[in-house]
Amino acid sequence: MTPPSLDDFRTLARERLPAGVFDYIDGGACDEITSRANRRDLDGIRLLPLCLRDVADLDLRTSLLGHSFGFPVGFSPTAFHRLVHESGEVSAARVAKALDIPMIVSSMSSVAMEDVARDSGNEHLWFQTYIFKDRALTKELIQRAEGSGYKAIVLTVGCPVTGRRYRNVRNRFALPADVVAANFARRNVVVHDNPIHSVGADLDPALTWSDVEWLRGQTALPVVLKGIMNPLDVPPALDLEVAALILSNHGGRQLDTTESTIRMLPEIAAAVGKRTGLLIDSGFRRGTDVLKAIALGADGVLLGRPVMWALAAGGERGVVDAVGLLVEELRIAMRIAGCRSIGEIRKNGSAVVRV
Amino acid sequence: MTPPSLDDFRTLARERLPAGVFDYIDGGACDEITSRANRRDLDGIRLLPLCLRDVADLDLRTSLLGHSFGFPVGFSPTAFHRLVHESGEVSAARVAKALDIPMIVSSMSSVAMEDVARDSGNEHLWFQTYIFKDRALTKELIQRAEGSGYKAIVLTVGCPVTGRRYRNVRNRFALPADVVAANFARRNVVVHDNPIHSVGADLDPALTWSDVEWLRGQTALPVVLKGIMNPLDVPPALDLEVAALILSNHGGRQLDTTESTIRMLPEIAAAVGKRTGLLIDSGFRRGTDVLKAIALGADGVLLGRPVMWALAAGGERGVVDAVGLLVEELRIAMRIAGCRSIGEIRKNGSAVVRV
Amino acid sequence: MTPPSLDDFRTLARERLPAGVFDYIDGGACDEITSRANRRDLDGIRLLPLCLRDVADLDLRTSLLGHSFGFPVGFSPTAFHRLVHESGEVSAARVAKALDIPMIVSSMSSVAMEDVARDSGNEHLWFQTYIFKDRALTKELIQRAEGSGYKAIVLTVGCPVTGRRYRNVRNRFALPADVVAANFARRNVVVHDNPIHSVGADLDPALTWSDVEWLRGQTALPVVLKGIMNPLDVPPALDLEVAALILSNHGGRQLDTTESTIRMLPEIAAAVGKRTGLLIDSGFRRGTDVLKAIALGADGVLLGRPVMWALAAGGERGVVDAVGLLVEELRIAMRIAGCRSIGEIRKNGSAVVRV
Amino acid sequence: MTPPSLDDFRTLARERLPAGVFDYIDGGACDEITSRANRRDLDGIRLLPLCLRDVADLDLRTSLLGHSFGFPVGFSPTAFHRLVHESGEVSAARVAKALDIPMIVSSMSSVAMEDVARDSGNEHLWFQTYIFKDRALTKELIQRAEGSGYKAIVLTVGCPVTGRRYRNVRNRFALPADVVAANFARRNVVVHDNPIHSVGADLDPALTWSDVEWLRGQTALPVVLKGIMNPLDVPPALDLEVAALILSNHGGRQLDTTESTIRMLPEIAAAVGKRTGLLIDSGFRRGTDVLKAIALGADGVLLGRPVMWALAAGGERGVVDAVGLLVEELRIAMRIAGCRSIGEIRKNGSAVVRV
Ligand SMILES: Cc1cc2nc3c(=O)[nH]c(=O)nc-3n(C[C@H](O)[C@H](O)[C@H](O)COP(=O)(O)O)c2cc1C
Ligand SMILES: Cc1cc2nc3c(=O)[nH]c(=O)nc-3n(C[C@H](O)[C@H](O)[C@H](O)COP(=O)(O)O)c2cc1C
Ligand SMILES: Cc1cc2nc3c(=O)[nH]c(=O)nc-3n(C[C@H](O)[C@H](O)[C@H](O)COP(=O)(O)O)c2cc1C
Ligand SMILES: Cc1cc2nc3c(=O)[nH]c(=O)nc-3n(C[C@H](O)[C@H](O)[C@H](O)COP(=O)(O)O)c2cc1C
């Protein structure tokens, strides 16, 4: 039986994965207040369905970065898929292709980005990276992404250092020997609370907006910024004409007590206006969550942990099922709420969703 | 001993019913946030009793659809009463007659509507239906209701598809072989998370307000709309001159995180004004809940699950007792609050109930 | 060891009393939402101490009904003290005398009012009564109270019927044979959820303000109204020139989901102004609770259940200890908050207490 | 392994200390509502990180009382360190010196103030005292502090009497024979709920602002007031030109239901303006707590219980580790929030912290 909800995939993953791996995926920073707030704040938003609107035919197609996808749902970058399934990032990339949704491949993938692209046959992948202290390495990663057909560069910001995740510290979590940061020459060996430290490629805390400008100059691909939370950071991003912003608190994994993304959405959406794309992640699990995000101004929603859970629970099939049930929940929510398309959710937003 | 409160009937029902049947009745959509919110929001409204108002004589009579009933309490349509008691819908219909309160018989009744009317001798039943894809079937149901003496047609809206109830999915709930949708030729066989799928009569997601107009044209009976939640849906309903609206989120069984009905009541009541009747359901369990609903603008309150619990706990007698104790609680609440009649609750409403 | 807080007396009482008796005392109406709200709302009010105000000498004397008492704390009327201690109401009356605080003796006392007055030697007792259907009986009770030296008549209003207390129903609680309503000729025999039903003296639900006027005409004693909750009931009470009002929801024992008294206090105090006295009860357990009540406009605070707990835990000594620790907590609270007298609490009220 | 968070030090302390000692440290007044509110209100404040601000180099130096310290974190005065570690106050004083942070030595120290100063070699200690009834004793303590090189006198106000801590009462807590109030001639012998009673030096409840003026006249050292909570107490403090205020509810140990300090901070900071220094304590445990306090107007944050926990868990090393991890959390918080220095936290405050 397909698990009936994304949380059931989490339960399955908990049963199947070593505790340390489960916790690495599940954990948030410090007291995990933001992790919980992401869910609680979504649950707290109430809906007012509209009835009798001829919702026989739904149109879930969504345009992101100028490309039309099947649904307003995609995959956030998550590191080291081989922690939970031997096929690594290839499975999720295949599902993204099959379902026609965006997937952001992490620079910390456990399969090299070229192999992810080739083995999945997915020609619409986006590549996530950081600007490392070593700019040559950064540039090389981008060029490899371009070369292997990735369609966008997603720059994760707001991580000048990595968050404190005490579950990892308590578990003395370390990557198993056969799971490596496959895009990097020097690979993981170190035991650490955050695997990013293990690739010999240091994050650069000195980054400023001009480094984003530099990055934009290195690539013909559209550049997306992932990790915007403060409305003050929207104008400089718009000035740099980035292709989209991803409103994200990294699933509560970076700075604990950071505001939930859904609560910031109306204000961020107002600051963005129609000037660039706006995606959101952190805590999205239900069809109604997706409806709420779009009603409040997002173009689409990304999933982080659920992809890992689904992979752990059932590999490629698991991910198909997980996305399938989320989309099915979204269809039901749209029909009951009286919205036939992404555009109508947006138009009816303030009537259907009350914050 | 009569159980002292409606929740005790629930406890009895839980003891007596197979888990799958209990859960089918009890469950709400998805995470059951709306199911719980219905109760919590009612509990959260505080009362300010008025004293010394000569409350010796109470008048609970209530006028609904131009007919005078004994109390401002009635039965929401609930499917398949034979799931919990062999007499099926006849028992509740007898109680409704005896207590002089409205009962809405579900189109998904497990006893044919003609038999419910005849065997109960209740001449003031209302018949609930959907507009099915098959309009001929829809028309036929209405004509049979008219023919067997039903006094109103209650059209359930806001269910273009049925909600996701994960308890049913987990329990692989299916109707037992001897419980059928007795109004339909082809009856249930399918195992499904929602029995409505089993009658071979598909709900029509393409419905619009003009279909309500069509329905009104098919019958001389007053038409009531059940399932209004959004104030934007009030004006079109008023334009169609429906006889009453039922503010309902279907007990939280359709779209999870839908707002509680009691929180929407003031706004919906303001939109309705005196132009048509207004009933409410979803979560009403206490005499004080009824008082609050009337104070905030409803003409009466309907019960869903409690009818099933009471039937399971004690058949016809159980339902008499359940309504009896609710009415007794209402009398106490009216006396302590200083309101002698439904009209006085309404008049004193804003003084006695603070939202 | 003296129990360190009033709640410890509750724990002791729970250990010592039969469950049915403990529940009779402890229980509230229906779901006991108001019982809990009384405490939670008091706990939720935050204090802002003022420092360096020379609080060496405190003056806790309080004027109530023109008489000066030792502390702004007294005893609410509670029925049947012999349920918890053989000496019945005499013990509490003795303590009230010793500590120089007001006590309201219930008409449902288990020792006749004359005996309470005589055996305790307390010459400042107040007598609580209802207006019964039988006005002659009502008048007789008042005359007996006058005759035995009571100093005020406290009329309990807001109880045209008695609340539903489901713990009593579940426990099939009945008064033991040797505990009787000693002021009445026909005494308890009936098993009932509320012992007031057992004295053959029915409450009169037909009461209006003119009956209060009648009562005032029957006695030279000051008349106090206990049970006011709604600001709309203040003006008629002022018109009748009652000697004081007691803001009370009867400890949440009458109508569940009634507002907590502390939340109504500012508004009721504003309506009362300086025109008559204002006492409050329902949920007061801490010295800070008393400080808050006075800061928000009450002249004093009354205790219901704690008296019964203390009697059960240690008889007369127990009640002395219980009041003693509450007063000690109040002294500490006054000193830390920087208020030297009841008058200063009132004057500094809005600076020290924030609602 | 260093415990990963301050709360883990608490867990270690609970394991190692006798229950009575642990409770003496941990407990708050009465129901400990303020103790919990201190934490909950801090946790409830949400952050909005700013990104891409070149946070490579951080400057945590902080100026307090005209002296530059390494970090905006110091030690609140806590009595009787020898309860948890044989070296007593010397260890914390050494750590304060090593880390270049302020420490306030309690007048109730278990090592004489002269020995704390000499054995730690810390030349920047501050001395906390009360104004005792015995002014000669008070003066003598101040002179000894001056004489042994202390750099400020911290006068604890808002404790005209000591709070009720029921854990101590229940545990019949008494100081062990070998832990004494080492600054006093007559030392503890009495069993009491609050050890301050045991030194034969009574607190003076008659204190007024003019006594603070008197104290200021006794010493050339800067005078700091610890325990301000009410904005009305700020102007008289400013009039006396005290060197700094410490916004403190004494960790919820004095008057229960006192407001949390973080909630009062904006208002107190507004009243203080730039006219004097402002420190805060009560409940600070996380790097983000420190960031929030500074963003909302404090110059620095003090730790009470964590020092005791760390001492119990690992002596001097424990305290180094505890402060180290808090500072490390603060660094991470500053980097992710985009603030490079204490000044920038202050400047960006209202953008990064939302109350
Ligand atoms: C196991 C795991 C690994 C992650 N790795 C990355 C990463 O390499 N790069 C990145 O930008 N975000 C990473 N994230 C954050 C996700 O992209 C995403 O923002 C977050 O998971 C969304 O919240 P959700 O998990 O609640 O859906 C990771 C998250 C998880 C759970
Ligand atoms: C077991 C069950 C069956 C139901 N069947 C129907 C139905 O056939 N048609 C309908 O309009 N509503 C149906 N409802 C919804 C009820 O009419 C009503 O809106 C809801 O139960 C009210 O909430 P309450 O159960 O909290 O009182 C059903 C509800 C339950 C619990
Ligand atoms: C056991 C018990 C008996 C009571 N009997 C009476 C009564 O006879 N008359 C009356 O006016 N109130 C009665 N009350 C209500 C109290 O006077 C008072 O309003 C209430 O107990 C205050 O709340 P508290 O118990 O939380 O302090 C009774 C309360 C209790 C607990
Ligand atoms: C065990 C202990 C002893 C204390 N002793 C004193 C003291 O002697 N003088 C004083 O002003 N405050 C004293 N305090 C209060 C602290 O200075 C400080 O205000 C409080 O602990 C801060 O809250 P926190 O413990 O939550 O960090 C003491 C606190 C504790 C926990």
Short mmCIF file of N, CA, C and O and ligand atoms in Angstrom, two decimals, chain D residues 24-27 38 76-79 106-108 128 130 156 159 226 248-253 281-285 302-306 308, ligand 4:
data_model
loop_
_atom_site.label_atom_id
_atom_site.label_comp_id
_atom_site.label_asym_id
_atom_site.label_seq_id
_atom_site.Cartn_x
_atom_site.Cartn_y
_atom_site.Cartn_z
N TYR D 24 17.81 24.01 44.49
CA TYR D 24 18.09 25.36 44.99
C TYR D 24 18.52 26.25 43.83
O TYR D 24 18.12 27.42 43.72
N ILE D 25 19.32 25.69 42.93
CA ILE D 25 19.80 26.46 41.79
C ILE D 25 18.69 26.64 40.75
O ILE D 25 18.47 27.72 40.22
N ASP D 26 18.01 25.56 40.49
CA ASP D 26 17.08 25.53 39.37
C ASP D 26 15.76 26.24 39.65
O ASP D 26 15.14 26.81 38.74
N GLY D 27 15.34 26.18 40.89
CA GLY D 27 13.97 26.58 41.22
C GLY D 27 13.68 28.05 41.00
O GLY D 27 14.57 28.90 40.98
N ASN D 38 10.53 33.32 30.99
CA ASN D 38 11.81 33.86 30.52
C ASN D 38 12.29 33.11 29.28
O ASN D 38 12.70 33.72 28.29
N SER D 76 26.18 36.76 36.03
CA SER D 76 25.36 37.35 37.08
C SER D 76 25.87 36.87 38.42
O SER D 76 26.50 35.81 38.51
N PRO D 77 25.59 37.61 39.48
CA PRO D 77 26.01 37.14 40.80
C PRO D 77 25.18 35.91 41.21
O PRO D 77 23.95 35.95 41.15
N THR D 78 25.85 34.86 41.57
CA THR D 78 25.15 33.69 42.12
C THR D 78 25.86 33.27 43.40
O THR D 78 27.09 33.18 43.45
N ALA D 79 25.06 33.01 44.39
CA ALA D 79 25.59 32.73 45.73
C ALA D 79 26.22 31.34 45.81
O ALA D 79 25.90 30.45 45.03
N SER D 106 28.91 37.57 43.98
CA SER D 106 27.83 37.77 44.93
C SER D 106 28.36 38.08 46.32
O SER D 106 29.39 37.54 46.73
N SER D 107 27.67 38.94 47.04
CA SER D 107 28.03 39.15 48.45
C SER D 107 27.85 37.85 49.24
O SER D 107 28.46 37.67 50.28
N MET D 108 27.04 36.96 48.73
CA MET D 108 26.83 35.67 49.38
C MET D 108 27.80 34.61 48.84
O MET D 108 27.48 33.43 48.82
N GLN D 128 28.69 42.41 43.98
CA GLN D 128 27.24 42.61 44.20
C GLN D 128 26.96 42.68 45.68
O GLN D 128 27.49 41.90 46.47
N TYR D 130 23.73 43.98 48.77
CA TYR D 130 22.44 44.54 49.13
C TYR D 130 22.73 45.71 50.06
O TYR D 130 23.84 45.84 50.59
N THR D 156 21.80 45.04 44.28
CA THR D 156 20.60 44.29 43.90
C THR D 156 19.38 44.94 44.54
O THR D 156 19.31 45.05 45.77
N CYS D 159 14.47 43.22 45.94
CA CYS D 159 14.42 42.08 46.84
C CYS D 159 14.27 42.55 48.28
O CYS D 159 15.09 42.23 49.14
N LYS D 226 20.85 46.32 39.91
CA LYS D 226 20.39 45.05 39.33
C LYS D 226 18.98 44.74 39.84
O LYS D 226 18.75 44.67 41.04
N SER D 248 16.38 42.66 35.21
CA SER D 248 16.44 41.29 35.76
C SER D 248 15.21 41.00 36.58
O SER D 248 14.75 41.84 37.35
N ASN D 249 14.67 39.80 36.41
CA ASN D 249 13.68 39.34 37.37
C ASN D 249 14.29 38.24 38.25
O ASN D 249 13.59 37.39 38.78
N HIS D 250 15.62 38.29 38.36
CA HIS D 250 16.35 37.35 39.21
C HIS D 250 16.06 35.91 38.81
O HIS D 250 15.96 35.03 39.65
N GLY D 251 15.94 35.69 37.50
CA GLY D 251 15.70 34.33 37.03
C GLY D 251 14.36 33.76 37.47
O GLY D 251 14.18 32.55 37.52
N GLY D 252 13.41 34.66 37.76
CA GLY D 252 12.10 34.17 38.21
C GLY D 252 12.12 33.64 39.63
O GLY D 252 11.20 32.94 40.05
N ARG D 253 13.16 34.03 40.40
CA ARG D 253 13.30 33.49 41.75
C ARG D 253 12.66 34.36 42.82
O ARG D 253 12.62 33.98 43.98
N ASP D 281 19.50 39.98 32.29
CA ASP D 281 19.66 38.54 32.56
C ASP D 281 18.29 37.91 32.73
O ASP D 281 17.28 38.53 32.47
N SER D 282 18.30 36.65 33.07
CA SER D 282 17.10 35.82 33.32
C SER D 282 16.67 35.02 32.10
O SER D 282 15.86 35.46 31.28
N GLY D 283 17.24 33.82 32.03
CA GLY D 283 16.80 32.87 31.00
C GLY D 283 17.66 32.79 29.75
O GLY D 283 17.31 32.08 28.82
N PHE D 284 18.77 33.49 29.71
CA PHE D 284 19.58 33.52 28.49
C PHE D 284 20.43 32.24 28.39
O PHE D 284 21.18 31.92 29.30
N ARG D 285 20.27 31.52 27.31
CA ARG D 285 20.92 30.22 27.14
C ARG D 285 21.50 29.97 25.76
O ARG D 285 22.24 29.02 25.55
N LEU D 302 23.82 38.65 30.89
CA LEU D 302 24.47 37.95 32.00
C LEU D 302 23.85 36.58 32.22
O LEU D 302 22.66 36.37 31.97
N LEU D 303 24.68 35.66 32.70
CA LEU D 303 24.23 34.28 32.93
C LEU D 303 24.21 33.99 34.42
O LEU D 303 25.18 34.27 35.11
N GLY D 304 23.14 33.39 34.91
CA GLY D 304 23.06 32.99 36.30
C GLY D 304 23.26 31.49 36.44
O GLY D 304 24.38 31.00 36.57
N ARG D 305 22.19 30.74 36.35
CA ARG D 305 22.25 29.29 36.57
C ARG D 305 23.31 28.57 35.72
O ARG D 305 23.96 27.65 36.22
N PRO D 306 23.48 28.95 34.43
CA PRO D 306 24.44 28.19 33.62
C PRO D 306 25.84 28.14 34.23
O PRO D 306 26.55 27.14 34.05
N MET D 308 26.54 27.94 37.40
CA MET D 308 26.50 26.91 38.43
C MET D 308 26.49 25.51 37.79
O MET D 308 27.16 24.59 38.26
C1 LIG E 4 21.77 29.78 42.73
C2 LIG E 4 21.54 31.24 42.49
C3 LIG E 4 21.99 32.17 43.39
C4 LIG E 4 21.79 33.53 43.17
N1 LIG E 4 22.29 34.42 44.03
C5 LIG E 4 22.15 35.73 43.78
C6 LIG E 4 22.74 36.68 44.61
O1 LIG E 4 23.41 36.32 45.59
N2 LIG E 4 22.57 37.99 44.35
C7 LIG E 4 21.84 38.39 43.28
O2 LIG E 4 21.70 39.58 43.05
N3 LIG E 4 21.27 37.51 42.44
C8 LIG E 4 21.42 36.19 42.67
N4 LIG E 4 20.86 35.31 41.82
C9 LIG E 4 20.17 35.77 40.63
C10 LIG E 4 21.14 35.90 39.46
O3 LIG E 4 22.02 36.96 39.66
C11 LIG E 4 20.43 36.15 38.14
O4 LIG E 4 19.67 37.31 38.22
C12 LIG E 4 19.57 35.02 37.63
O5 LIG E 4 20.09 33.78 37.99
C13 LIG E 4 19.48 35.15 36.13
O6 LIG E 4 18.67 34.19 35.56
P1 LIG E 4 19.21 32.82 34.93
O7 LIG E 4 19.63 31.98 36.11
O8 LIG E 4 17.99 32.28 34.26
O9 LIG E 4 20.35 33.10 34.00
C14 LIG E 4 21.08 33.95 42.04
C15 LIG E 4 20.61 33.01 41.15
C16 LIG E 4 20.84 31.67 41.35
C17 LIG E 4 20.34 30.70 40.34
#
